[in-house]
JSON list of C-alpha atoms and ligand atoms in Angstrom, two decimals:
[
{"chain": "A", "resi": 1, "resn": "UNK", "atom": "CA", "xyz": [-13.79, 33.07, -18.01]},
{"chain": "A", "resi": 2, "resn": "UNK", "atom": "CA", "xyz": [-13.65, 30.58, -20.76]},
{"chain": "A", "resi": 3, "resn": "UNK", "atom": "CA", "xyz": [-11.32, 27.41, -19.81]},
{"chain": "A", "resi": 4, "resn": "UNK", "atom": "CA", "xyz": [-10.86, 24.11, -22.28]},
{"chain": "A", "resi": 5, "resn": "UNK", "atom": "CA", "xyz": [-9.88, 20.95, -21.27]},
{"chain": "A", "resi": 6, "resn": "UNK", "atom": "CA", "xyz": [-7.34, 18.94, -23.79]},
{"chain": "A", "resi": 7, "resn": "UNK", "atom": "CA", "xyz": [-5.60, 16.04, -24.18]},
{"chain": "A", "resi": 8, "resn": "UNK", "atom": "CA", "xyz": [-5.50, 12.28, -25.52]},
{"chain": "A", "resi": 9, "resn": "UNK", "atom": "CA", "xyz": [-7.64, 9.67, -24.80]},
{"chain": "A", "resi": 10, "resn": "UNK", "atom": "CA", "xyz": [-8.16, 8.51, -21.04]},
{"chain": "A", "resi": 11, "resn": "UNK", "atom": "CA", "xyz": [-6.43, 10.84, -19.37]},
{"chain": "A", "resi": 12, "resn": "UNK", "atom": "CA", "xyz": [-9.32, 11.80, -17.11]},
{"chain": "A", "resi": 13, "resn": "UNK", "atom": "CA", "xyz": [-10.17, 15.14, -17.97]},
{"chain": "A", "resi": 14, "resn": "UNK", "atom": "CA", "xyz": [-14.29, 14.65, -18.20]},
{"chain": "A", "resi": 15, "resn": "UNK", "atom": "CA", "xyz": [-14.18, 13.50, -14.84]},
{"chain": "A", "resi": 16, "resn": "UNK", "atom": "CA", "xyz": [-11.42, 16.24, -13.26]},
{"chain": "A", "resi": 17, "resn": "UNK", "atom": "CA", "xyz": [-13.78, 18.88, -15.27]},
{"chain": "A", "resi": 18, "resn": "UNK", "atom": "CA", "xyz": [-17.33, 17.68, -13.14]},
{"chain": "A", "resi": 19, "resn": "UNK", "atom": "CA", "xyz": [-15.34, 17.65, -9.89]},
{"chain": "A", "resi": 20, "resn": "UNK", "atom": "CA", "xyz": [-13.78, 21.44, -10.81]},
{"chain": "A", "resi": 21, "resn": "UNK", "atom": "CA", "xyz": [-17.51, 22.42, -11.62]},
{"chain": "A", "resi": 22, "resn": "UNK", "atom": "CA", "xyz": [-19.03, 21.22, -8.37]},
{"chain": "A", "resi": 23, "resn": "UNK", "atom": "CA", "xyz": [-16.04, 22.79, -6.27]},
{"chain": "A", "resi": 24, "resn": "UNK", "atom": "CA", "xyz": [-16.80, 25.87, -8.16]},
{"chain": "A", "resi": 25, "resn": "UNK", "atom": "CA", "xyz": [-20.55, 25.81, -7.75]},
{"chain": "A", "resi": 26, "resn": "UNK", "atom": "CA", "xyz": [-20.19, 25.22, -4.02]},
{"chain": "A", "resi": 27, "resn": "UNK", "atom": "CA", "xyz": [-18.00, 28.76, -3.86]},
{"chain": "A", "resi": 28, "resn": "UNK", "atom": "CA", "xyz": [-20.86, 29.87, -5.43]},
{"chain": "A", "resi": 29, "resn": "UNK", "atom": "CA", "xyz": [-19.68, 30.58, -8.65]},
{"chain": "A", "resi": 30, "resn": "UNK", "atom": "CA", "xyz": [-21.74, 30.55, -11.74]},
{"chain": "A", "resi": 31, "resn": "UNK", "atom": "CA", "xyz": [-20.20, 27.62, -14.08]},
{"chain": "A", "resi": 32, "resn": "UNK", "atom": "CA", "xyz": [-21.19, 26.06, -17.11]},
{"chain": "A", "resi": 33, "resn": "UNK", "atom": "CA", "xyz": [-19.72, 22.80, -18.22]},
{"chain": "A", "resi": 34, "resn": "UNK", "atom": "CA", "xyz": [-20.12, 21.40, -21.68]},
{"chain": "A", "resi": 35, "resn": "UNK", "atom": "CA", "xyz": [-18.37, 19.06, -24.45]},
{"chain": "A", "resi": 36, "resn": "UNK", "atom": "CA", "xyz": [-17.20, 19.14, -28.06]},
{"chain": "A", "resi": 37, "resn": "UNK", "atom": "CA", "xyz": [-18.29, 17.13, -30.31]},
{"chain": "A", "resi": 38, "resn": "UNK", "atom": "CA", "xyz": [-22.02, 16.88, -28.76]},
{"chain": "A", "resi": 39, "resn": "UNK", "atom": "CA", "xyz": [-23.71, 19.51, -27.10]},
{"chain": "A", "resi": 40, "resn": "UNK", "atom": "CA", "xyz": [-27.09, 20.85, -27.65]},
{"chain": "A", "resi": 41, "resn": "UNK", "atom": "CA", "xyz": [-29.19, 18.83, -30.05]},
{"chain": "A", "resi": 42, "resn": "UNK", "atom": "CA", "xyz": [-27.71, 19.73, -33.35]},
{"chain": "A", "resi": 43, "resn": "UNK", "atom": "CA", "xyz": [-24.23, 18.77, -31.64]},
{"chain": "A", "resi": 44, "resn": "UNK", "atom": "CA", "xyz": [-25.73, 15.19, -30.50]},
{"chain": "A", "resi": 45, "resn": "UNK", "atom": "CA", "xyz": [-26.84, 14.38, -33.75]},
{"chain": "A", "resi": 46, "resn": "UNK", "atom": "CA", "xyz": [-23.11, 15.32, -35.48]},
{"chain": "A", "resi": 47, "resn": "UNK", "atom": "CA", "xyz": [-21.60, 13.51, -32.66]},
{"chain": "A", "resi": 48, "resn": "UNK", "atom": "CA", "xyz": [-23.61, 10.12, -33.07]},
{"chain": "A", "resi": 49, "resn": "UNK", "atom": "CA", "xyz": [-22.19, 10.47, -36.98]},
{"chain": "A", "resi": 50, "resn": "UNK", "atom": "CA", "xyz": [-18.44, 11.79, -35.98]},
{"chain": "A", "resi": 51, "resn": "UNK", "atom": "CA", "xyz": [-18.51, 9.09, -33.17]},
{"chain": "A", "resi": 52, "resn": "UNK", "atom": "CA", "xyz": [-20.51, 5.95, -33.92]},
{"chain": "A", "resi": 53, "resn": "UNK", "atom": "CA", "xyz": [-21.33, 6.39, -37.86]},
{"chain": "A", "resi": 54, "resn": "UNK", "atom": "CA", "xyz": [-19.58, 4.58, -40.28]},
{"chain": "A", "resi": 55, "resn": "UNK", "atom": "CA", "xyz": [-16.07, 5.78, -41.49]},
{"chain": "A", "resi": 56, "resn": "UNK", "atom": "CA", "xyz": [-15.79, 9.14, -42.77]},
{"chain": "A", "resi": 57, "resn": "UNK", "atom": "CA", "xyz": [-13.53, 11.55, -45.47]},
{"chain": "A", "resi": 58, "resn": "UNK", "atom": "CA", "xyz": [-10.92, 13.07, -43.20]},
{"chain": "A", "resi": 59, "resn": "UNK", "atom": "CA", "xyz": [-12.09, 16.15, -44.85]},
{"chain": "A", "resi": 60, "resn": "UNK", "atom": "CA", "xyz": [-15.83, 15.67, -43.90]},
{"chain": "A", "resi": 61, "resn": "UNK", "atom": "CA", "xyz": [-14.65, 14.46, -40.15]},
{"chain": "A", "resi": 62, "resn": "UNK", "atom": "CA", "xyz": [-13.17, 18.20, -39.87]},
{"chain": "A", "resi": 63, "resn": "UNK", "atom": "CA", "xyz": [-15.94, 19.85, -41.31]},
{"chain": "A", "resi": 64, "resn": "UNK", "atom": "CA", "xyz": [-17.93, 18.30, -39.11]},
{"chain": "A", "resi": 65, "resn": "UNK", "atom": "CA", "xyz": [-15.93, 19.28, -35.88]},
{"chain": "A", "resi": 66, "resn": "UNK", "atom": "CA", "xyz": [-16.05, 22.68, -37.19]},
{"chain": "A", "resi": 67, "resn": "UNK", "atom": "CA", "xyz": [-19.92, 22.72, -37.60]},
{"chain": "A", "resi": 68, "resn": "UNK", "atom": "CA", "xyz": [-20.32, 21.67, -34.71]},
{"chain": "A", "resi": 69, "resn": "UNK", "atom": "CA", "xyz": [-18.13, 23.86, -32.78]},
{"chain": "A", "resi": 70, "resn": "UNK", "atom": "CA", "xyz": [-19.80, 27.20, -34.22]},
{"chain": "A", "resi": 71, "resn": "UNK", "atom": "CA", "xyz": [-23.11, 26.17, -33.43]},
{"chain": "A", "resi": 72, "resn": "UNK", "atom": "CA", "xyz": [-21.96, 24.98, -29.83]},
{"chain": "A", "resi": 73, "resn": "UNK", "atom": "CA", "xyz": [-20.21, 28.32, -29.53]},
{"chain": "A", "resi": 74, "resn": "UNK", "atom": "CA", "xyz": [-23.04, 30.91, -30.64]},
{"chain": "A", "resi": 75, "resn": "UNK", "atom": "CA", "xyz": [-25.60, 28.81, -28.78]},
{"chain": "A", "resi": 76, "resn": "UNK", "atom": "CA", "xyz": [-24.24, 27.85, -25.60]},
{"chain": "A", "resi": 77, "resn": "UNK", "atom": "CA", "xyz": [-20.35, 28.96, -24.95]},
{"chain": "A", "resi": 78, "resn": "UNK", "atom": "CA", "xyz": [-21.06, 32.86, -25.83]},
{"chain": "A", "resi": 79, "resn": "UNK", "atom": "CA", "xyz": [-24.22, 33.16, -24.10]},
{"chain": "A", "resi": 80, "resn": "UNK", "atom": "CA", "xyz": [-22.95, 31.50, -21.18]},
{"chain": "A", "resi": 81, "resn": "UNK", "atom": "CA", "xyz": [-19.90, 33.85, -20.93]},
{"chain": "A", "resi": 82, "resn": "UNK", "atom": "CA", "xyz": [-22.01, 36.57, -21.46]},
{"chain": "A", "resi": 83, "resn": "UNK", "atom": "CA", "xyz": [-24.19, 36.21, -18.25]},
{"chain": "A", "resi": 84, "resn": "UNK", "atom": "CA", "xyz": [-20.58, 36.13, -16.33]},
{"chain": "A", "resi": 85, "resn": "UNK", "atom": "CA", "xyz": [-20.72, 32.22, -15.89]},
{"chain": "A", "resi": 86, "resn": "UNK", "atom": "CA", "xyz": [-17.00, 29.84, -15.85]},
{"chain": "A", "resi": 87, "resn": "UNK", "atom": "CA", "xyz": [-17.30, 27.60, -19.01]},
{"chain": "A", "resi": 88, "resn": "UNK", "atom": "CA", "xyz": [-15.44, 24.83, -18.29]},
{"chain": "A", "resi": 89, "resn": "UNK", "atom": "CA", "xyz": [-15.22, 23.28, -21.58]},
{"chain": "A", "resi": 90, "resn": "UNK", "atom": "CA", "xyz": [-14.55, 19.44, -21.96]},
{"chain": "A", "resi": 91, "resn": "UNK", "atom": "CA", "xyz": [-12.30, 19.78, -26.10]},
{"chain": "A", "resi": 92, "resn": "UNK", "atom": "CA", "xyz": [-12.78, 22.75, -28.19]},
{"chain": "A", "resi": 93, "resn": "UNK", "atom": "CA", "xyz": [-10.46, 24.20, -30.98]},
{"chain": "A", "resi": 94, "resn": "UNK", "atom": "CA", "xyz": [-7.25, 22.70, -30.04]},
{"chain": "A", "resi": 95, "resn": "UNK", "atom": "CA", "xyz": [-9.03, 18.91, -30.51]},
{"chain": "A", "resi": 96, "resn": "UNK", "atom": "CA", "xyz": [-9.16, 19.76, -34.02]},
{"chain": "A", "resi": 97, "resn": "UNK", "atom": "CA", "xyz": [-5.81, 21.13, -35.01]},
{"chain": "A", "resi": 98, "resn": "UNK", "atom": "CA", "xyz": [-4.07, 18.16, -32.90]},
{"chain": "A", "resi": 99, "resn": "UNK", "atom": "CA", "xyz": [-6.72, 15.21, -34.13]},
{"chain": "A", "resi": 100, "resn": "UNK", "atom": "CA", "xyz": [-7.47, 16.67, -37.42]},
{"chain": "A", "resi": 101, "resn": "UNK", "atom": "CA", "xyz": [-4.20, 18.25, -38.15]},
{"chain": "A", "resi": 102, "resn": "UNK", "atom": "CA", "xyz": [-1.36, 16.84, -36.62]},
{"chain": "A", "resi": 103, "resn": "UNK", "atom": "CA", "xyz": [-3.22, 13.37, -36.28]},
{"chain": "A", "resi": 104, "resn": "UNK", "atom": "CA", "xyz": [-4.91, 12.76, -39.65]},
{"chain": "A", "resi": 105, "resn": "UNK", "atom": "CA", "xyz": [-2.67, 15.15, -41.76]},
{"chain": "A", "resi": 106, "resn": "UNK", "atom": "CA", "xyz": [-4.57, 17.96, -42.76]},
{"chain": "A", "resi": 107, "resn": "UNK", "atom": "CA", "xyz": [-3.70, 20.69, -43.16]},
{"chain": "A", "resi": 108, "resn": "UNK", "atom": "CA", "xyz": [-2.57, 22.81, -40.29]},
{"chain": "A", "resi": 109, "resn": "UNK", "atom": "CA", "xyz": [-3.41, 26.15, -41.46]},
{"chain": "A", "resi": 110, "resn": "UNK", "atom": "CA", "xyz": [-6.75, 25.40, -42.91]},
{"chain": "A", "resi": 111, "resn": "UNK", "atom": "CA", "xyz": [-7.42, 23.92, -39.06]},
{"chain": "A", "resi": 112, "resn": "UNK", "atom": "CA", "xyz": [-6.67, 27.00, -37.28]},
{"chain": "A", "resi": 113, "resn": "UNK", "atom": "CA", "xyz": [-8.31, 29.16, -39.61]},
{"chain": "A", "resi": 114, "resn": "UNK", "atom": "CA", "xyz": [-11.40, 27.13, -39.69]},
{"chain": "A", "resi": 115, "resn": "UNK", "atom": "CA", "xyz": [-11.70, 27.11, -35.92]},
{"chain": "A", "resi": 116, "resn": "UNK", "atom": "CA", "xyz": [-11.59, 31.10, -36.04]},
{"chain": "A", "resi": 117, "resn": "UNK", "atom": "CA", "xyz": [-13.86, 31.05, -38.53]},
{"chain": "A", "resi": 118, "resn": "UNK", "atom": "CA", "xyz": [-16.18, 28.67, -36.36]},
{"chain": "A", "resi": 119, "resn": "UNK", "atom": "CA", "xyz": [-15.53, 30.39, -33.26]},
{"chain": "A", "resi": 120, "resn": "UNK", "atom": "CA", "xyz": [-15.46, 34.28, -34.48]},
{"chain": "A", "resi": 121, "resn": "UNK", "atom": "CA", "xyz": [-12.20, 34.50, -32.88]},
{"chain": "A", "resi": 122, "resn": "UNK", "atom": "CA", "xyz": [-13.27, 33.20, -29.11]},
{"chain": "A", "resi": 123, "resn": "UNK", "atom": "CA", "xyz": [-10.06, 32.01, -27.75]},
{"chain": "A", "resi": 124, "resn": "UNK", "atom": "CA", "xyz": [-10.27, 30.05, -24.19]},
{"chain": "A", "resi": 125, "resn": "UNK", "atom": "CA", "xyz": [-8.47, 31.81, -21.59]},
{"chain": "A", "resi": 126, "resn": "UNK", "atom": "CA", "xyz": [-6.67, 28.92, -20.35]},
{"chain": "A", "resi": 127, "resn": "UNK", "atom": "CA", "xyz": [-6.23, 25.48, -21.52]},
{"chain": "A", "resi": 128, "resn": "UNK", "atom": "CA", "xyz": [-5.47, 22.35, -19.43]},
{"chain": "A", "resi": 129, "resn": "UNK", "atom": "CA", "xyz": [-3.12, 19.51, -21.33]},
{"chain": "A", "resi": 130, "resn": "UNK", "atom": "CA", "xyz": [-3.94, 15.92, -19.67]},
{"chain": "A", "resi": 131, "resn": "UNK", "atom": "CA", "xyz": [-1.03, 15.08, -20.66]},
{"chain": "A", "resi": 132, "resn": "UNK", "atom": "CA", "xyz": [-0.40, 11.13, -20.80]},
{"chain": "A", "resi": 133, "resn": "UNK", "atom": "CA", "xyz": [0.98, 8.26, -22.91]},
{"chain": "A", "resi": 134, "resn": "UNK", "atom": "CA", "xyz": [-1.95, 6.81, -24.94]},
{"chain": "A", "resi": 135, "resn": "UNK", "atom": "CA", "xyz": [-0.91, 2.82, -23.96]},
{"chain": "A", "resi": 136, "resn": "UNK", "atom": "CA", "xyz": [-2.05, 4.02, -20.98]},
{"chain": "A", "resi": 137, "resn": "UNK", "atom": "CA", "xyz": [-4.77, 5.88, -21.98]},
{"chain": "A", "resi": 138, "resn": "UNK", "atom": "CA", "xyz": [-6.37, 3.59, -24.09]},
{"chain": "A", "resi": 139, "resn": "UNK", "atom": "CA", "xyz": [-5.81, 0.61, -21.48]},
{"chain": "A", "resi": 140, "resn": "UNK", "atom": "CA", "xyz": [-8.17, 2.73, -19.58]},
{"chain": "A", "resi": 141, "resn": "UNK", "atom": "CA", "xyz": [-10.63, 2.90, -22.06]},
{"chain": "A", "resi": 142, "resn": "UNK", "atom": "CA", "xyz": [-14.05, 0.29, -21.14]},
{"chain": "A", "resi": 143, "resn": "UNK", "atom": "CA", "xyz": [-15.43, 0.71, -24.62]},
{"chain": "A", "resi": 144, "resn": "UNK", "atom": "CA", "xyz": [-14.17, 2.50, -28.18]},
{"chain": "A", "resi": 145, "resn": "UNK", "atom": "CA", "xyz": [-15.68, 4.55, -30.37]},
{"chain": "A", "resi": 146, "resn": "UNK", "atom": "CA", "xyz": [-14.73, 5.32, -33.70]},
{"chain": "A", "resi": 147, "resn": "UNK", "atom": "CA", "xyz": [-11.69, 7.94, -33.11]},
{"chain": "A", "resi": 148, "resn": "UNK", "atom": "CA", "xyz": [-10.36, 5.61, -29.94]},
{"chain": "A", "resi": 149, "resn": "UNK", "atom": "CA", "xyz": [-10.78, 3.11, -32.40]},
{"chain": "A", "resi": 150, "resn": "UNK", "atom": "CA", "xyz": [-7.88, 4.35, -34.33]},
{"chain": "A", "resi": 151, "resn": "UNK", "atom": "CA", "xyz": [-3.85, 3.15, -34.26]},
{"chain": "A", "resi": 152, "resn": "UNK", "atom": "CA", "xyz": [-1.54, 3.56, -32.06]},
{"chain": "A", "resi": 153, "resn": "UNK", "atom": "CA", "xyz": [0.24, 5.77, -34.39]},
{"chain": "A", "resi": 154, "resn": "UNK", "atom": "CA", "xyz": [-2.56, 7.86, -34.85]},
{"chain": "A", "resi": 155, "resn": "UNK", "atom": "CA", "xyz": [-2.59, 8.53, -31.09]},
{"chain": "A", "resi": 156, "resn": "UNK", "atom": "CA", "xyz": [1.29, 9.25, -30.54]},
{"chain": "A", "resi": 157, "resn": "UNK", "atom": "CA", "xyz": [1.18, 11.75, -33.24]},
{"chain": "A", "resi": 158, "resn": "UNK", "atom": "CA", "xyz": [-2.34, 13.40, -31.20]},
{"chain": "A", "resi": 159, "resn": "UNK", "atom": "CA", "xyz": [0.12, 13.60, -27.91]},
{"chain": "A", "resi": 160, "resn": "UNK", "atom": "CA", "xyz": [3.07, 14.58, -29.29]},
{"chain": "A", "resi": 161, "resn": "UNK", "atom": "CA", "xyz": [0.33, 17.12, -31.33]},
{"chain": "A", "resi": 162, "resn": "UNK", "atom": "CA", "xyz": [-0.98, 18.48, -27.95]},
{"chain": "A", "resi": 163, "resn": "UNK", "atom": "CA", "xyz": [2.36, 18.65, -26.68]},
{"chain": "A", "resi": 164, "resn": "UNK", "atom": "CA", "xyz": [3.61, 20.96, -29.36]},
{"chain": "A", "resi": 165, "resn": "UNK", "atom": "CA", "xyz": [0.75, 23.10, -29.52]},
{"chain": "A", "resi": 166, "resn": "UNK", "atom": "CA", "xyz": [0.96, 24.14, -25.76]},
{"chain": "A", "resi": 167, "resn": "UNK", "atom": "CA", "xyz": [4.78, 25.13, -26.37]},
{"chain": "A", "resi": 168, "resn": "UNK", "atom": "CA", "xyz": [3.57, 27.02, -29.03]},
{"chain": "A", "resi": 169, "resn": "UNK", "atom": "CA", "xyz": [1.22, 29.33, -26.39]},
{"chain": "A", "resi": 170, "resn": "UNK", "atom": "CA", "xyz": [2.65, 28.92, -22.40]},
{"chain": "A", "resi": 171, "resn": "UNK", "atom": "CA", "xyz": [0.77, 31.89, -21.63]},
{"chain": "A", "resi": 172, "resn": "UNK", "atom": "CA", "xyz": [-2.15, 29.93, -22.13]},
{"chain": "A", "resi": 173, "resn": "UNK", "atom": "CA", "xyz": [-1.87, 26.19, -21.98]},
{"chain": "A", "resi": 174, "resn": "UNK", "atom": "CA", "xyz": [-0.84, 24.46, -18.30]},
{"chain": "A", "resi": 175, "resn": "UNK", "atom": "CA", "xyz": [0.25, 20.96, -18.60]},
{"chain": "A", "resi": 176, "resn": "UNK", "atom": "CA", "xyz": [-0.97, 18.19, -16.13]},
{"chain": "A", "resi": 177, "resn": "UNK", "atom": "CA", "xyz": [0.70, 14.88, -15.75]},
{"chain": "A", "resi": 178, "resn": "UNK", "atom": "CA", "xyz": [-2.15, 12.68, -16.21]},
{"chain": "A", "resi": 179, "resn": "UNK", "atom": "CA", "xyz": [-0.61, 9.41, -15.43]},
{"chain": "A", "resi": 180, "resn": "UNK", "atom": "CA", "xyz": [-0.88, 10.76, -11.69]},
{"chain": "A", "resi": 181, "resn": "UNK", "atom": "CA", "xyz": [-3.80, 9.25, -8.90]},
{"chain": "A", "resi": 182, "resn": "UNK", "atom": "CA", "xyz": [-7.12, 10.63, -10.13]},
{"chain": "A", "resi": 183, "resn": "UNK", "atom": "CA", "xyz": [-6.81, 12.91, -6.41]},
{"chain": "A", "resi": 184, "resn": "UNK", "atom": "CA", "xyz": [-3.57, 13.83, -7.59]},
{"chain": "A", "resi": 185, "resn": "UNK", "atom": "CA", "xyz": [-4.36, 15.07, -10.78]},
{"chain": "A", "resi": 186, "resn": "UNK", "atom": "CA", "xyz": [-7.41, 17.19, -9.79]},
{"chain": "A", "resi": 187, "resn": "UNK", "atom": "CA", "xyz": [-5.41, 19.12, -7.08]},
{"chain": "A", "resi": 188, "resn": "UNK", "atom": "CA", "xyz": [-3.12, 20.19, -9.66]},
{"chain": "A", "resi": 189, "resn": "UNK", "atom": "CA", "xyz": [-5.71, 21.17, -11.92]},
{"chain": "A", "resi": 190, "resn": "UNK", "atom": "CA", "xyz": [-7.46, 22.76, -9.01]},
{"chain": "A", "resi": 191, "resn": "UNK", "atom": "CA", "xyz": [-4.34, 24.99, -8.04]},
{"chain": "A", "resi": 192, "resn": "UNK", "atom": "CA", "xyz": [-3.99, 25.84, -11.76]},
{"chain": "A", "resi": 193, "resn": "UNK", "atom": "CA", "xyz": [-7.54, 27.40, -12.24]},
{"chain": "A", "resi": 194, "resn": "UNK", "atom": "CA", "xyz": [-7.72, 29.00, -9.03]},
{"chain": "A", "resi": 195, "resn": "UNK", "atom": "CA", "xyz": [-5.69, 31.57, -9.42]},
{"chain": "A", "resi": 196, "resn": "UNK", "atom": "CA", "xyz": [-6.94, 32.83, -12.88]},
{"chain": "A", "resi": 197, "resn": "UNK", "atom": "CA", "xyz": [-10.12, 32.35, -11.71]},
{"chain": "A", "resi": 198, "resn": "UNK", "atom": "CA", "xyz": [-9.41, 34.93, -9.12]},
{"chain": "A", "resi": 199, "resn": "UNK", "atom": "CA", "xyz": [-7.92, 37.90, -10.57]},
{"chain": "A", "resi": 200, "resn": "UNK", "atom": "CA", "xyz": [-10.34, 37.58, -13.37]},
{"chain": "A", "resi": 201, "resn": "UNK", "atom": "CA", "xyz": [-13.10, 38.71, -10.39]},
{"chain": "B", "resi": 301, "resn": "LIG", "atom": "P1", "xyz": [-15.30, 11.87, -26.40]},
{"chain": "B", "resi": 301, "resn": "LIG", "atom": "O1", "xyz": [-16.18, 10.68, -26.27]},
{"chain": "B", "resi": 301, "resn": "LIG", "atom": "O2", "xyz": [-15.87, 13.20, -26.10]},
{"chain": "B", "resi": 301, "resn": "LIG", "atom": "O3", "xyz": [-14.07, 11.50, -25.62]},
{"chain": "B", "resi": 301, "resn": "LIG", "atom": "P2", "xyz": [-12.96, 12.17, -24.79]},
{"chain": "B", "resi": 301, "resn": "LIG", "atom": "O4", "xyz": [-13.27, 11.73, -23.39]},
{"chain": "B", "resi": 301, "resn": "LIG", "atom": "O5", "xyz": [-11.71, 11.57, -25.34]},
{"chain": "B", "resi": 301, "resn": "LIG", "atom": "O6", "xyz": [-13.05, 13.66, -25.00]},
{"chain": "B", "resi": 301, "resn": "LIG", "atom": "O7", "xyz": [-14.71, 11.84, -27.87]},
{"chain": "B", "resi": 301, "resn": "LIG", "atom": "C1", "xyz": [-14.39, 12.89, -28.63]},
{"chain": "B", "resi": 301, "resn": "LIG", "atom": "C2", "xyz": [-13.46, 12.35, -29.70]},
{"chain": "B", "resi": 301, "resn": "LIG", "atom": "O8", "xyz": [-13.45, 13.25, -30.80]},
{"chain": "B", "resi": 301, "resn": "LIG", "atom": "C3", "xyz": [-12.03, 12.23, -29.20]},
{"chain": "B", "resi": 301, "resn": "LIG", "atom": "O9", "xyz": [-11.48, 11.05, -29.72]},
{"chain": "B", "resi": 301, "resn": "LIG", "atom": "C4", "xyz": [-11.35, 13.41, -29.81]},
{"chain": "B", "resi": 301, "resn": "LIG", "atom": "C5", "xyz": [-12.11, 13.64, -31.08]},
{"chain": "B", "resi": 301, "resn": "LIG", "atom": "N1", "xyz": [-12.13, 15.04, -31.55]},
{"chain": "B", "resi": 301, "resn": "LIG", "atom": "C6", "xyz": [-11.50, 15.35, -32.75]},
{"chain": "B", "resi": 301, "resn": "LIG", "atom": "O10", "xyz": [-10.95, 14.46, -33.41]},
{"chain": "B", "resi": 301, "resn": "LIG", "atom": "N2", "xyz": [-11.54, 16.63, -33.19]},
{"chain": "B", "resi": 301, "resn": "LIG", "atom": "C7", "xyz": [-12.17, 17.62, -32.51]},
{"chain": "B", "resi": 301, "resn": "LIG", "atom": "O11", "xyz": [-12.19, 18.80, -32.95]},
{"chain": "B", "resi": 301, "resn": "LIG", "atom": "C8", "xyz": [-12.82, 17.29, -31.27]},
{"chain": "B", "resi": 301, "resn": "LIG", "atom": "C9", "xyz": [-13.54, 18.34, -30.49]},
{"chain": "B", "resi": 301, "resn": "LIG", "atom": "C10", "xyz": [-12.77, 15.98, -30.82]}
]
């Protein structure tokens, strides 16, 4: 069971994610958490540049993502769903189209077909949307790296992004309101993956 968690900056899904895990583990479930841009060595070193390097061609920021993301998936995500583990994944594919595409102006077709490209196809089986206004979300924010670092514009057009792309796919996406209590937020999240984690037993 392979499920991504999405949205804008600040909306608290790295911390909902390591709560999930630890409620999972303590079921005694097998889980596996991990992060685009940044895991695994190779994806800490193309983070640090993607993150905290000095600015980059839009074109080389995707590429990046995208190199990143088929290393992470053929040496940790794949694996890990292989031995039966939950991968709770903290961004994946979706970042990309919404930051890359809908955000920077890219184009949108090149984004999908890159990630399936990067991926070999591996499409999460459900995808949590943090949904939340990014003056909040940034407000939230105690330091900014490069892509935070970005205007406001930039980040309406990355919600509004997310937004579409879960009415695009219902089946798959489940929207959170993320402007909720932290407590209130990971219930809902909570009830959400419950279920599909059981019938997927
Ligand atoms: P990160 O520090 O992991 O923050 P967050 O808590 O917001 O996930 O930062 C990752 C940043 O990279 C975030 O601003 C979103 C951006 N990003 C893209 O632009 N494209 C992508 O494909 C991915 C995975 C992330």
């Amino acid at each position: 069971m392979f499920i991504t968690f999405e949205g804008p900056e600040g909306a608290g899904k790295s911390s909902a994610l390591a709560v999930i895990a630890e409620r999972l583990r303590s079921q005694g479930r097998e889980v596996v958490t991990t992060r685009e841009p940044g895991a695994g060595d190779f994806g800490k070193n193309i983070r640090q540049i993607l993150l905290h390097g000095e600015d980059l061609d839009p074109k080389a920021e995707l590429l990046l993502f995208l190199a990143d993301r088929a290393n992470h998936v053929s040496s940790i995500v794949r694996p890990a769903l292989k031995s039966g583990a939950i991968v709770l994944c903290d961004r994946y594919a979706d970042s990309t189209v919404v930051y890359q595409a809908h955000g920077r102006g890219l184009d949108e077709e090149f984004a999908r077909v890159g990630n399936s490209f990067a991926t070999g196809g591996l499409t999460p089986d459900l995808t949590i949307l943090f949904d939340l206004d990014p003056h909040v979300g940034l407000s939230r924010l105690e330091s900014k790296d490069r892509m935070d670092g970005q205007s406001i514009e930039f980040h309406l057009k990355v919600r509004a992004g997310f937004l579409y792309e879960a009415r695009l796919n219902p089946m798959r996406w489940r929207l959170v309101d993320a402007s909720q209590s932290q407590e209130a937020v990971l219930e809902e999240c909570w009830e959400i993956i419950t279920p599909h984690i059981q019938s997927n037993i």
